[in-house]
Amino acid sequence: MKSHLGMKPHLGMRVAYAALIAATTLLGAGAASAEIKAKIGHAMPDSHPQAAAMNKFAELVGTYTNGDVKVQTYSGALLGSDEKQLQAVQAGTQEFYIGTLAPLSTRVKEVQIWDLPFMFQNTKEVYAVLDGPSSKKIFEKIEPTGLVGLTWSGMGFRNLSNSRHAVTKLEDVSGLKLRVMANPVALDTWKTIGANATPMPFSEVFPALEVKAIDGQENPLLHMYANKMQEVQKYISLTNHVYTPVALVASKKFWDKLTPADQDGIRKAAVEAGLLQRKLLDEGDREVIGKFKEAGVEVDAVPPEQLARIQDQVKPVVAKFKDQIGGEFVDGFYAEIAKARAGN
């Protein structure tokens, strides 16, 4: 009897312990498979190739993380301006962002390299640099600001539009009131060429053009078309003066919580989506000139000799900002361009 009574609590404890282990295992499995939700935002409308590429990014993240991470895309600046979104990603309240890094240029001076005019002759040179050591160095520089660089993609060569007259030579720019990017390189460049350069948020550009508070603006062709510049601009000049890249970045606070496997999956998704964006942009650039012409916009090439005159005019701007950005970094950047140009 004594022995029998002694066994009862022992069996009860074993049963309770087994139940506890089973429950813990189930809870652990549930936690391990819990879906991580993330947001990615950008400024482009749904009709822009970037929107298609970021939808693909969201899909690929789900695939490559085996469903661990689910990304929701927000286009058309629904999450705020580029600057606000970058701040949100730095703070960890937004997980991903794709767009310009220009708002970081005061803290990471190397970002300004992309504002120097007339560096590239074609997208082959651009993509070589986007995938090269200088662009990786910029990602290293932004990490202390709370960002993890995943990939670089394109937004296209910037070109000039206006409502007053065709621009095919240096003198045609004189006196045009142009909205330009709110950075010192762009402002100095256009003032040196002779324009009345005016910085303003892009969200204000269309209404300002509509009421003729400004004459024109400069942006990539697809960006112009997606934002209906053909409705308020009569002339486009194919200047290709600056190439605007975009960076896909993650919040470091968010990134550091992910498993290495999920980080690898997200990087893979980012690279593939970035390459898709480049492809769609290249295809779109070839088609959009015809769309502008159909909408009644005059599209003019700028003769090489006139582009050379404009390039000579802005050489002092390049020299001035080379020192500010860092001579060694700028020289390395130009060396990458030269290598791509030579076909090596």
mmCIF file of C-alpha atoms in Angstrom:
data_model
loop_
_atom_site.group_PDB
_atom_site.id
_atom_site.type_symbol
_atom_site.label_atom_id
_atom_site.label_comp_id
_atom_site.label_asym_id
_atom_site.label_seq_id
_atom_site.Cartn_x
_atom_site.Cartn_y
_atom_site.Cartn_z
ATOM 1 C CA MET A 1 0.000 0.000 0.000
ATOM 2 C CA LYS A 2 2.759 2.358 0.946
ATOM 3 C CA SER A 3 4.540 1.595 -2.258
ATOM 4 C CA HIS A 4 1.325 2.035 -4.283
ATOM 5 C CA LEU A 5 0.570 5.398 -2.654
ATOM 6 C CA GLY A 6 4.141 6.507 -3.305
ATOM 7 C CA MET A 7 3.839 5.936 -7.036
ATOM 8 C CA LYS A 8 0.749 8.087 -7.649
ATOM 9 C CA PRO A 9 2.307 11.502 -7.277
ATOM 10 C CA HIS A 10 5.311 10.382 -9.254
ATOM 11 C CA LEU A 11 3.114 9.371 -12.223
ATOM 12 C CA GLY A 12 1.081 12.556 -11.922
ATOM 13 C CA MET A 13 4.191 14.689 -12.062
ATOM 14 C CA ARG A 14 5.439 12.827 -15.110
ATOM 15 C CA VAL A 15 2.145 13.344 -16.929
ATOM 16 C CA ALA A 16 2.057 17.045 -16.033
ATOM 17 C CA TYR A 17 5.664 17.491 -17.105
ATOM 18 C CA ALA A 18 5.012 15.769 -20.452
ATOM 19 C CA ALA A 19 2.008 18.024 -21.049
ATOM 20 C CA LEU A 20 4.097 21.087 -20.254
ATOM 21 C CA ILE A 21 6.826 20.005 -22.672
ATOM 22 C CA ALA A 22 4.240 19.432 -25.423
ATOM 23 C CA ALA A 23 2.661 22.829 -24.873
ATOM 24 C CA THR A 24 6.050 24.570 -24.884
ATOM 25 C CA THR A 25 7.014 22.788 -28.080
ATOM 26 C CA LEU A 26 3.796 23.901 -29.759
ATOM 27 C CA LEU A 27 4.266 27.481 -28.597
ATOM 28 C CA GLY A 28 7.853 27.456 -29.811
ATOM 29 C CA ALA A 29 6.812 26.141 -33.199
ATOM 30 C CA GLY A 30 4.157 28.839 -33.435
ATOM 31 C CA ALA A 31 6.696 31.551 -32.590
ATOM 32 C CA ALA A 32 9.199 30.202 -35.070
ATOM 33 C CA SER A 33 6.677 30.276 -37.884
ATOM 34 C CA ALA A 34 5.143 33.656 -36.952
ATOM 35 C CA GLU A 35 4.993 35.875 -40.006
ATOM 36 C CA ILE A 36 7.038 39.078 -39.870
ATOM 37 C CA LYS A 37 5.216 41.978 -41.510
ATOM 38 C CA ALA A 38 7.110 44.800 -43.195
ATOM 39 C CA LYS A 39 6.335 47.906 -45.261
ATOM 40 C CA ILE A 40 8.185 49.283 -48.272
ATOM 41 C CA GLY A 41 7.394 52.758 -49.535
ATOM 42 C CA HIS A 42 8.389 54.870 -52.515
ATOM 43 C CA ALA A 43 7.301 58.029 -54.322
ATOM 44 C CA MET A 44 6.431 56.675 -57.768
ATOM 45 C CA PRO A 45 2.840 56.142 -58.960
ATOM 46 C CA ASP A 46 1.520 52.644 -59.706
ATOM 47 C CA SER A 47 2.069 53.180 -63.448
ATOM 48 C CA HIS A 48 5.842 53.547 -62.986
ATOM 49 C CA PRO A 49 8.254 50.594 -63.454
ATOM 50 C CA GLN A 50 9.452 51.042 -59.882
ATOM 51 C CA ALA A 51 5.995 50.108 -58.594
ATOM 52 C CA ALA A 52 6.040 46.892 -60.654
ATOM 53 C CA ALA A 53 9.556 46.087 -59.462
ATOM 54 C CA MET A 54 8.666 46.622 -55.798
ATOM 55 C CA ASN A 55 5.593 44.426 -56.124
ATOM 56 C CA LYS A 56 7.986 41.773 -57.435
ATOM 57 C CA PHE A 57 10.307 42.432 -54.497
ATOM 58 C CA ALA A 58 7.459 41.781 -52.068
ATOM 59 C CA GLU A 59 6.607 38.538 -53.865
ATOM 60 C CA LEU A 60 10.230 37.356 -53.932
ATOM 61 C CA VAL A 61 10.789 38.151 -50.253
ATOM 62 C CA GLY A 62 7.908 35.839 -49.411
ATOM 63 C CA THR A 63 9.378 33.125 -51.626
ATOM 64 C CA TYR A 64 13.003 33.414 -50.493
ATOM 65 C CA THR A 65 12.188 33.621 -46.775
ATOM 66 C CA ASN A 66 9.776 30.662 -47.011
ATOM 67 C CA GLY A 67 6.938 32.918 -45.911
ATOM 68 C CA ASP A 68 8.753 34.226 -42.827
ATOM 69 C CA VAL A 69 8.582 37.853 -44.028
ATOM 70 C CA LYS A 70 5.583 39.453 -45.727
ATOM 71 C CA VAL A 71 6.146 42.827 -47.400
ATOM 72 C CA GLN A 72 3.349 45.286 -48.162
ATOM 73 C CA THR A 73 4.122 47.915 -50.832
ATOM 74 C CA TYR A 74 3.057 51.569 -50.656
ATOM 75 C CA SER A 75 3.522 53.653 -53.808
ATOM 76 C CA GLY A 76 2.824 57.293 -54.677
ATOM 77 C CA ALA A 77 4.434 58.674 -51.483
ATOM 78 C CA LEU A 78 1.577 57.265 -49.382
ATOM 79 C CA LEU A 79 4.046 56.898 -46.512
ATOM 80 C CA GLY A 80 5.396 60.416 -46.976
ATOM 81 C CA SER A 81 8.142 62.221 -48.862
ATOM 82 C CA ASP A 82 11.533 60.635 -49.526
ATOM 83 C CA GLU A 83 12.957 62.485 -46.545
ATOM 84 C CA LYS A 84 10.151 61.405 -44.196
ATOM 85 C CA GLN A 85 10.399 57.796 -45.331
ATOM 86 C CA LEU A 86 14.155 57.715 -44.852
ATOM 87 C CA GLN A 87 13.708 59.107 -41.352
ATOM 88 C CA ALA A 88 11.065 56.460 -40.631
ATOM 89 C CA VAL A 89 13.369 53.681 -41.834
ATOM 90 C CA GLN A 90 16.222 55.061 -39.746
ATOM 91 C CA ALA A 91 13.926 55.137 -36.715
ATOM 92 C CA GLY A 92 12.663 51.596 -37.370
ATOM 93 C CA THR A 93 8.994 52.571 -37.842
ATOM 94 C CA GLN A 94 9.209 51.655 -41.544
ATOM 95 C CA GLU A 95 11.131 48.575 -42.651
ATOM 96 C CA PHE A 96 12.113 49.293 -46.290
ATOM 97 C CA TYR A 97 12.423 52.271 -48.633
ATOM 98 C CA ILE A 98 13.462 52.699 -52.253
ATOM 99 C CA GLY A 99 14.317 56.104 -53.611
ATOM 100 C CA THR A 100 16.945 58.777 -53.667
ATOM 101 C CA LEU A 101 19.452 59.080 -50.823
ATOM 102 C CA ALA A 102 19.733 62.836 -51.426
ATOM 103 C CA PRO A 103 18.256 63.704 -47.993
ATOM 104 C CA LEU A 104 21.363 62.076 -46.460
ATOM 105 C CA SER A 105 23.822 64.200 -48.447
ATOM 106 C CA THR A 106 24.600 66.541 -45.546
ATOM 107 C CA ARG A 107 25.629 63.588 -43.360
ATOM 108 C CA VAL A 108 27.088 61.325 -46.059
ATOM 109 C CA LYS A 109 28.876 63.656 -48.478
ATOM 110 C CA GLU A 110 29.633 60.846 -50.956
ATOM 111 C CA VAL A 111 25.917 60.714 -51.869
ATOM 112 C CA GLN A 112 26.407 64.043 -53.703
ATOM 113 C CA ILE A 113 28.540 62.334 -56.359
ATOM 114 C CA TRP A 114 25.378 61.435 -58.281
ATOM 115 C CA ASP A 115 24.482 65.109 -58.659
ATOM 116 C CA LEU A 116 27.612 65.979 -60.655
ATOM 117 C CA PRO A 117 26.538 66.764 -64.238
ATOM 118 C CA PHE A 118 27.451 64.978 -67.464
ATOM 119 C CA MET A 119 29.413 62.071 -65.979
ATOM 120 C CA PHE A 120 27.871 59.256 -68.024
ATOM 121 C CA GLN A 121 27.383 58.601 -71.735
ATOM 122 C CA ASN A 122 25.002 55.646 -71.434
ATOM 123 C CA THR A 123 23.319 53.240 -69.029
ATOM 124 C CA LYS A 124 26.040 50.611 -69.498
ATOM 125 C CA GLU A 125 28.432 52.956 -67.683
ATOM 126 C CA VAL A 126 25.819 53.760 -65.045
ATOM 127 C CA TYR A 127 25.070 50.132 -64.219
ATOM 128 C CA ALA A 128 28.762 49.262 -64.015
ATOM 129 C CA VAL A 129 29.184 51.937 -61.337
ATOM 130 C CA LEU A 130 25.969 51.011 -59.524
ATOM 131 C CA ASP A 131 27.387 47.485 -59.141
ATOM 132 C CA GLY A 132 30.905 48.674 -58.413
ATOM 133 C CA PRO A 133 33.028 49.477 -55.343
ATOM 134 C CA SER A 134 32.088 53.168 -55.067
ATOM 135 C CA SER A 135 28.400 52.377 -54.676
ATOM 136 C CA LYS A 136 29.207 49.682 -52.096
ATOM 137 C CA LYS A 137 31.271 52.281 -50.227
ATOM 138 C CA ILE A 138 28.246 54.602 -50.061
ATOM 139 C CA PHE A 139 26.235 51.749 -48.508
ATOM 140 C CA GLU A 140 28.978 51.328 -45.915
ATOM 141 C CA LYS A 141 28.831 55.052 -45.175
ATOM 142 C CA ILE A 142 25.060 55.104 -44.598
ATOM 143 C CA GLU A 143 24.981 52.176 -42.152
ATOM 144 C CA PRO A 144 25.826 54.350 -39.098
ATOM 145 C CA THR A 145 22.717 56.417 -39.928
ATOM 146 C CA GLY A 146 20.535 53.365 -39.264
ATOM 147 C CA LEU A 147 20.219 52.020 -42.805
ATOM 148 C CA VAL A 148 21.287 48.773 -44.472
ATOM 149 C CA GLY A 149 21.901 49.068 -48.220
ATOM 150 C CA LEU A 150 20.449 46.145 -50.177
ATOM 151 C CA THR A 151 20.822 47.111 -53.839
ATOM 152 C CA TRP A 152 21.081 50.024 -56.256
ATOM 153 C CA SER A 153 18.706 50.429 -59.148
ATOM 154 C CA GLY A 154 17.956 53.111 -61.705
ATOM 155 C CA MET A 155 15.511 55.929 -62.184
ATOM 156 C CA GLY A 156 16.922 57.142 -65.496
ATOM 157 C CA PHE A 157 18.785 60.051 -67.033
ATOM 158 C CA ARG A 158 17.364 63.429 -66.137
ATOM 159 C CA ASN A 159 16.199 65.617 -69.016
ATOM 160 C CA LEU A 160 14.830 69.132 -69.285
ATOM 161 C CA SER A 161 11.244 70.188 -69.992
ATOM 162 C CA ASN A 162 9.658 73.628 -70.238
ATOM 163 C CA SER A 163 6.607 75.448 -71.571
ATOM 164 C CA ARG A 164 8.282 78.418 -73.292
ATOM 165 C CA HIS A 165 10.519 77.254 -76.142
ATOM 166 C CA ALA A 166 12.731 74.483 -77.462
ATOM 167 C CA VAL A 167 16.133 74.171 -75.789
ATOM 168 C CA THR A 168 18.810 72.967 -78.191
ATOM 169 C CA LYS A 169 21.732 75.229 -77.254
ATOM 170 C CA LEU A 170 23.280 76.831 -74.185
ATOM 171 C CA GLU A 171 21.662 80.226 -74.748
ATOM 172 C CA ASP A 172 18.154 78.712 -74.775
ATOM 173 C CA VAL A 173 18.389 77.968 -71.049
ATOM 174 C CA SER A 174 18.980 81.604 -70.118
ATOM 175 C CA GLY A 175 16.178 83.065 -68.006
ATOM 176 C CA LEU A 176 14.070 79.901 -67.738
ATOM 177 C CA LYS A 177 12.566 79.516 -64.278
ATOM 178 C CA LEU A 178 13.215 75.859 -63.522
ATOM 179 C CA ARG A 179 12.376 73.688 -60.572
ATOM 180 C CA VAL A 180 15.521 71.735 -59.724
ATOM 181 C CA MET A 181 16.432 69.289 -56.973
ATOM 182 C CA ALA A 182 17.000 70.924 -53.594
ATOM 183 C CA ASN A 183 20.702 70.221 -53.436
ATOM 184 C CA PRO A 184 23.633 72.614 -53.842
ATOM 185 C CA VAL A 185 25.163 70.826 -56.854
ATOM 186 C CA ALA A 186 21.956 71.021 -58.917
ATOM 187 C CA LEU A 187 21.314 74.622 -57.916
ATOM 188 C CA ASP A 188 24.858 75.720 -58.828
ATOM 189 C CA THR A 189 24.764 73.745 -62.090
ATOM 190 C CA TRP A 190 21.595 75.363 -63.417
ATOM 191 C CA LYS A 191 22.498 78.845 -62.216
ATOM 192 C CA THR A 192 25.863 78.513 -63.983
ATOM 193 C CA ILE A 193 24.079 77.551 -67.222
ATOM 194 C CA GLY A 194 21.891 80.647 -66.894
ATOM 195 C CA ALA A 195 18.586 79.341 -65.518
ATOM 196 C CA ASN A 196 16.602 80.824 -62.655
ATOM 197 C CA ALA A 197 16.923 77.720 -60.501
ATOM 198 C CA THR A 198 14.165 77.199 -57.925
ATOM 199 C CA PRO A 199 14.061 74.299 -55.445
ATOM 200 C CA MET A 200 10.649 72.982 -54.392
ATOM 201 C CA PRO A 201 9.112 69.658 -53.302
ATOM 202 C CA PHE A 202 8.141 67.536 -56.289
ATOM 203 C CA SER A 203 4.549 67.369 -55.048
ATOM 204 C CA GLU A 204 4.266 71.105 -55.762
ATOM 205 C CA VAL A 205 5.759 71.023 -59.261
ATOM 206 C CA PHE A 206 2.703 70.107 -61.358
ATOM 207 C CA PRO A 207 0.441 72.850 -59.928
ATOM 208 C CA ALA A 208 3.289 75.383 -60.243
ATOM 209 C CA LEU A 209 3.731 74.454 -63.905
ATOM 210 C CA GLU A 210 -0.023 74.526 -64.432
ATOM 211 C CA VAL A 211 -0.315 78.164 -63.307
ATOM 212 C CA LYS A 212 3.048 79.024 -64.936
ATOM 213 C CA ALA A 213 4.663 80.025 -61.650
ATOM 214 C CA ILE A 214 7.654 78.162 -63.099
ATOM 215 C CA ASP A 215 8.563 77.442 -66.715
ATOM 216 C CA GLY A 216 9.978 73.959 -66.446
ATOM 217 C CA GLN A 217 11.664 71.180 -64.522
ATOM 218 C CA GLU A 218 14.161 68.345 -65.021
ATOM 219 C CA ASN A 219 13.530 64.675 -64.369
ATOM 220 C CA PRO A 220 13.828 61.237 -65.997
ATOM 221 C CA LEU A 221 11.448 60.807 -68.940
ATOM 222 C CA LEU A 222 9.359 58.021 -67.411
ATOM 223 C CA HIS A 223 9.077 59.994 -64.190
ATOM 224 C CA MET A 224 7.799 62.971 -66.204
ATOM 225 C CA TYR A 225 5.260 60.901 -68.124
ATOM 226 C CA ALA A 226 3.983 59.005 -65.079
ATOM 227 C CA ASN A 227 3.415 62.353 -63.362
ATOM 228 C CA LYS A 228 1.601 63.825 -66.410
ATOM 229 C CA MET A 229 4.138 66.518 -67.319
ATOM 230 C CA GLN A 230 2.884 66.217 -70.911
ATOM 231 C CA GLU A 231 -0.242 68.063 -69.771
ATOM 232 C CA VAL A 232 1.668 71.169 -68.638
ATOM 233 C CA GLN A 233 4.902 71.129 -70.691
ATOM 234 C CA LYS A 234 5.351 71.759 -74.411
ATOM 235 C CA TYR A 235 9.067 71.060 -74.923
ATOM 236 C CA ILE A 236 11.491 68.344 -73.810
ATOM 237 C CA SER A 237 15.237 68.479 -74.427
ATOM 238 C CA LEU A 238 17.229 65.244 -74.273
ATOM 239 C CA THR A 239 20.122 66.577 -72.221
ATOM 240 C CA ASN A 240 20.861 63.410 -70.153
ATOM 241 C CA HIS A 241 22.686 65.754 -67.794
ATOM 242 C CA VAL A 242 22.486 63.646 -64.624
ATOM 243 C CA TYR A 243 21.647 60.021 -63.928
ATOM 244 C CA THR A 244 19.424 59.502 -60.897
ATOM 245 C CA PRO A 245 19.887 56.169 -59.120
ATOM 246 C CA VAL A 246 17.703 54.858 -56.333
ATOM 247 C CA ALA A 247 18.733 52.713 -53.396
ATOM 248 C CA LEU A 248 16.699 49.965 -51.765
ATOM 249 C CA VAL A 249 17.489 50.129 -48.063
ATOM 250 C CA ALA A 250 16.276 48.430 -44.891
ATOM 251 C CA SER A 251 15.971 49.687 -41.350
ATOM 252 C CA LYS A 252 18.979 48.469 -39.374
ATOM 253 C CA LYS A 253 16.768 48.049 -36.292
ATOM 254 C CA PHE A 254 14.497 45.738 -38.283
ATOM 255 C CA TRP A 255 17.380 44.018 -40.096
ATOM 256 C CA ASP A 256 19.225 43.057 -36.940
ATOM 257 C CA LYS A 257 16.160 41.141 -35.684
ATOM 258 C CA LEU A 258 16.070 38.851 -38.741
ATOM 259 C CA THR A 259 17.724 35.466 -39.017
ATOM 260 C CA PRO A 260 20.755 35.251 -41.325
ATOM 261 C CA ALA A 261 18.714 33.036 -43.669
ATOM 262 C CA ASP A 262 15.950 35.628 -43.959
ATOM 263 C CA GLN A 263 18.532 38.396 -44.494
ATOM 264 C CA ASP A 264 20.047 36.389 -47.344
ATOM 265 C CA GLY A 265 16.621 35.814 -48.875
ATOM 266 C CA ILE A 266 15.761 39.514 -48.718
ATOM 267 C CA ARG A 267 19.089 40.524 -50.286
ATOM 268 C CA LYS A 268 18.504 38.074 -53.117
ATOM 269 C CA ALA A 269 14.991 39.444 -53.648
ATOM 270 C CA ALA A 270 16.294 43.028 -53.634
ATOM 271 C CA VAL A 271 18.955 42.364 -56.268
ATOM 272 C CA GLU A 272 16.504 40.600 -58.586
ATOM 273 C CA ALA A 273 13.863 43.308 -58.179
ATOM 274 C CA GLY A 274 16.475 46.013 -58.798
ATOM 275 C CA LEU A 275 17.565 44.343 -62.034
ATOM 276 C CA LEU A 276 13.931 44.076 -63.108
ATOM 277 C CA GLN A 277 13.481 47.791 -62.463
ATOM 278 C CA ARG A 278 16.486 48.609 -64.663
ATOM 279 C CA LYS A 279 15.099 46.416 -67.458
ATOM 280 C CA LEU A 280 11.630 47.982 -67.286
ATOM 281 C CA LEU A 281 13.107 51.480 -67.226
ATOM 282 C CA ASP A 282 15.284 50.828 -70.276
ATOM 283 C CA GLU A 283 12.295 49.471 -72.184
ATOM 284 C CA GLY A 284 10.099 52.333 -71.049
ATOM 285 C CA ASP A 285 12.614 55.023 -72.006
ATOM 286 C CA ARG A 286 12.646 53.703 -75.559
ATOM 287 C CA GLU A 287 8.842 53.851 -75.768
ATOM 288 C CA VAL A 288 7.984 57.018 -73.875
ATOM 289 C CA ILE A 289 9.409 59.499 -76.385
ATOM 290 C CA GLY A 290 6.747 58.378 -78.846
ATOM 291 C CA LYS A 291 4.087 58.798 -76.161
ATOM 292 C CA PHE A 292 5.227 62.363 -75.505
ATOM 293 C CA LYS A 293 5.053 63.165 -79.201
ATOM 294 C CA GLU A 294 1.568 61.678 -79.431
ATOM 295 C CA ALA A 295 0.554 63.971 -76.559
ATOM 296 C CA GLY A 296 1.758 67.000 -78.534
ATOM 297 C CA VAL A 297 5.106 67.518 -76.800
ATOM 298 C CA GLU A 298 8.082 68.531 -78.960
ATOM 299 C CA VAL A 299 11.088 66.348 -78.125
ATOM 300 C CA ASP A 300 14.474 67.714 -79.229
ATOM 301 C CA ALA A 301 17.945 66.225 -79.183
ATOM 302 C CA VAL A 302 20.740 68.565 -78.137
ATOM 303 C CA PRO A 303 23.558 68.517 -80.725
ATOM 304 C CA PRO A 304 26.864 67.124 -79.386
ATOM 305 C CA GLU A 305 28.704 70.408 -79.935
ATOM 306 C CA GLN A 306 26.092 72.233 -77.838
ATOM 307 C CA LEU A 307 26.296 69.642 -75.075
ATOM 308 C CA ALA A 308 30.071 70.127 -75.101
ATOM 309 C CA ARG A 309 29.572 73.881 -74.598
ATOM 310 C CA ILE A 310 27.284 73.255 -71.635
ATOM 311 C CA GLN A 311 29.774 70.756 -70.171
ATOM 312 C CA ASP A 312 32.541 73.360 -70.409
ATOM 313 C CA GLN A 313 30.297 75.887 -68.682
ATOM 314 C CA VAL A 314 29.729 73.640 -65.648
ATOM 315 C CA LYS A 315 33.328 72.451 -65.166
ATOM 316 C CA PRO A 316 33.884 74.932 -62.296
ATOM 317 C CA VAL A 317 30.867 73.427 -60.501
ATOM 318 C CA VAL A 318 32.357 69.942 -60.781
ATOM 319 C CA ALA A 319 35.726 71.174 -59.509
ATOM 320 C CA LYS A 320 34.108 72.984 -56.561
ATOM 321 C CA PHE A 321 32.115 69.999 -55.356
ATOM 322 C CA LYS A 322 34.860 67.474 -56.011
ATOM 323 C CA ASP A 323 36.737 68.925 -53.057
ATOM 324 C CA GLN A 324 33.632 68.884 -50.877
ATOM 325 C CA ILE A 325 32.719 65.281 -51.732
ATOM 326 C CA GLY A 326 36.294 64.057 -51.436
ATOM 327 C CA GLY A 327 38.882 64.076 -54.204
ATOM 328 C CA GLU A 328 39.972 60.462 -53.748
ATOM 329 C CA PHE A 329 36.396 59.166 -53.803
ATOM 330 C CA VAL A 330 35.487 61.220 -56.895
ATOM 331 C CA ASP A 331 38.630 60.077 -58.738
ATOM 332 C CA GLY A 332 37.773 56.442 -57.978
ATOM 333 C CA PHE A 333 34.218 56.974 -59.204
ATOM 334 C CA TYR A 334 35.399 58.487 -62.478
ATOM 335 C CA ALA A 335 37.936 55.654 -62.866
ATOM 336 C CA GLU A 336 35.058 53.147 -62.728
ATOM 337 C CA ILE A 337 33.239 55.097 -65.454
ATOM 338 C CA ALA A 338 36.382 55.169 -67.606
ATOM 339 C CA LYS A 339 36.850 51.423 -67.192
ATOM 340 C CA ALA A 340 33.257 50.748 -68.290
ATOM 341 C CA ARG A 341 33.641 53.164 -71.199
ATOM 342 C CA ALA A 342 36.736 51.326 -72.363
ATOM 343 C CA GLY A 343 34.780 48.063 -72.305
ATOM 344 C CA ASN A 344 36.968 46.362 -69.711
#
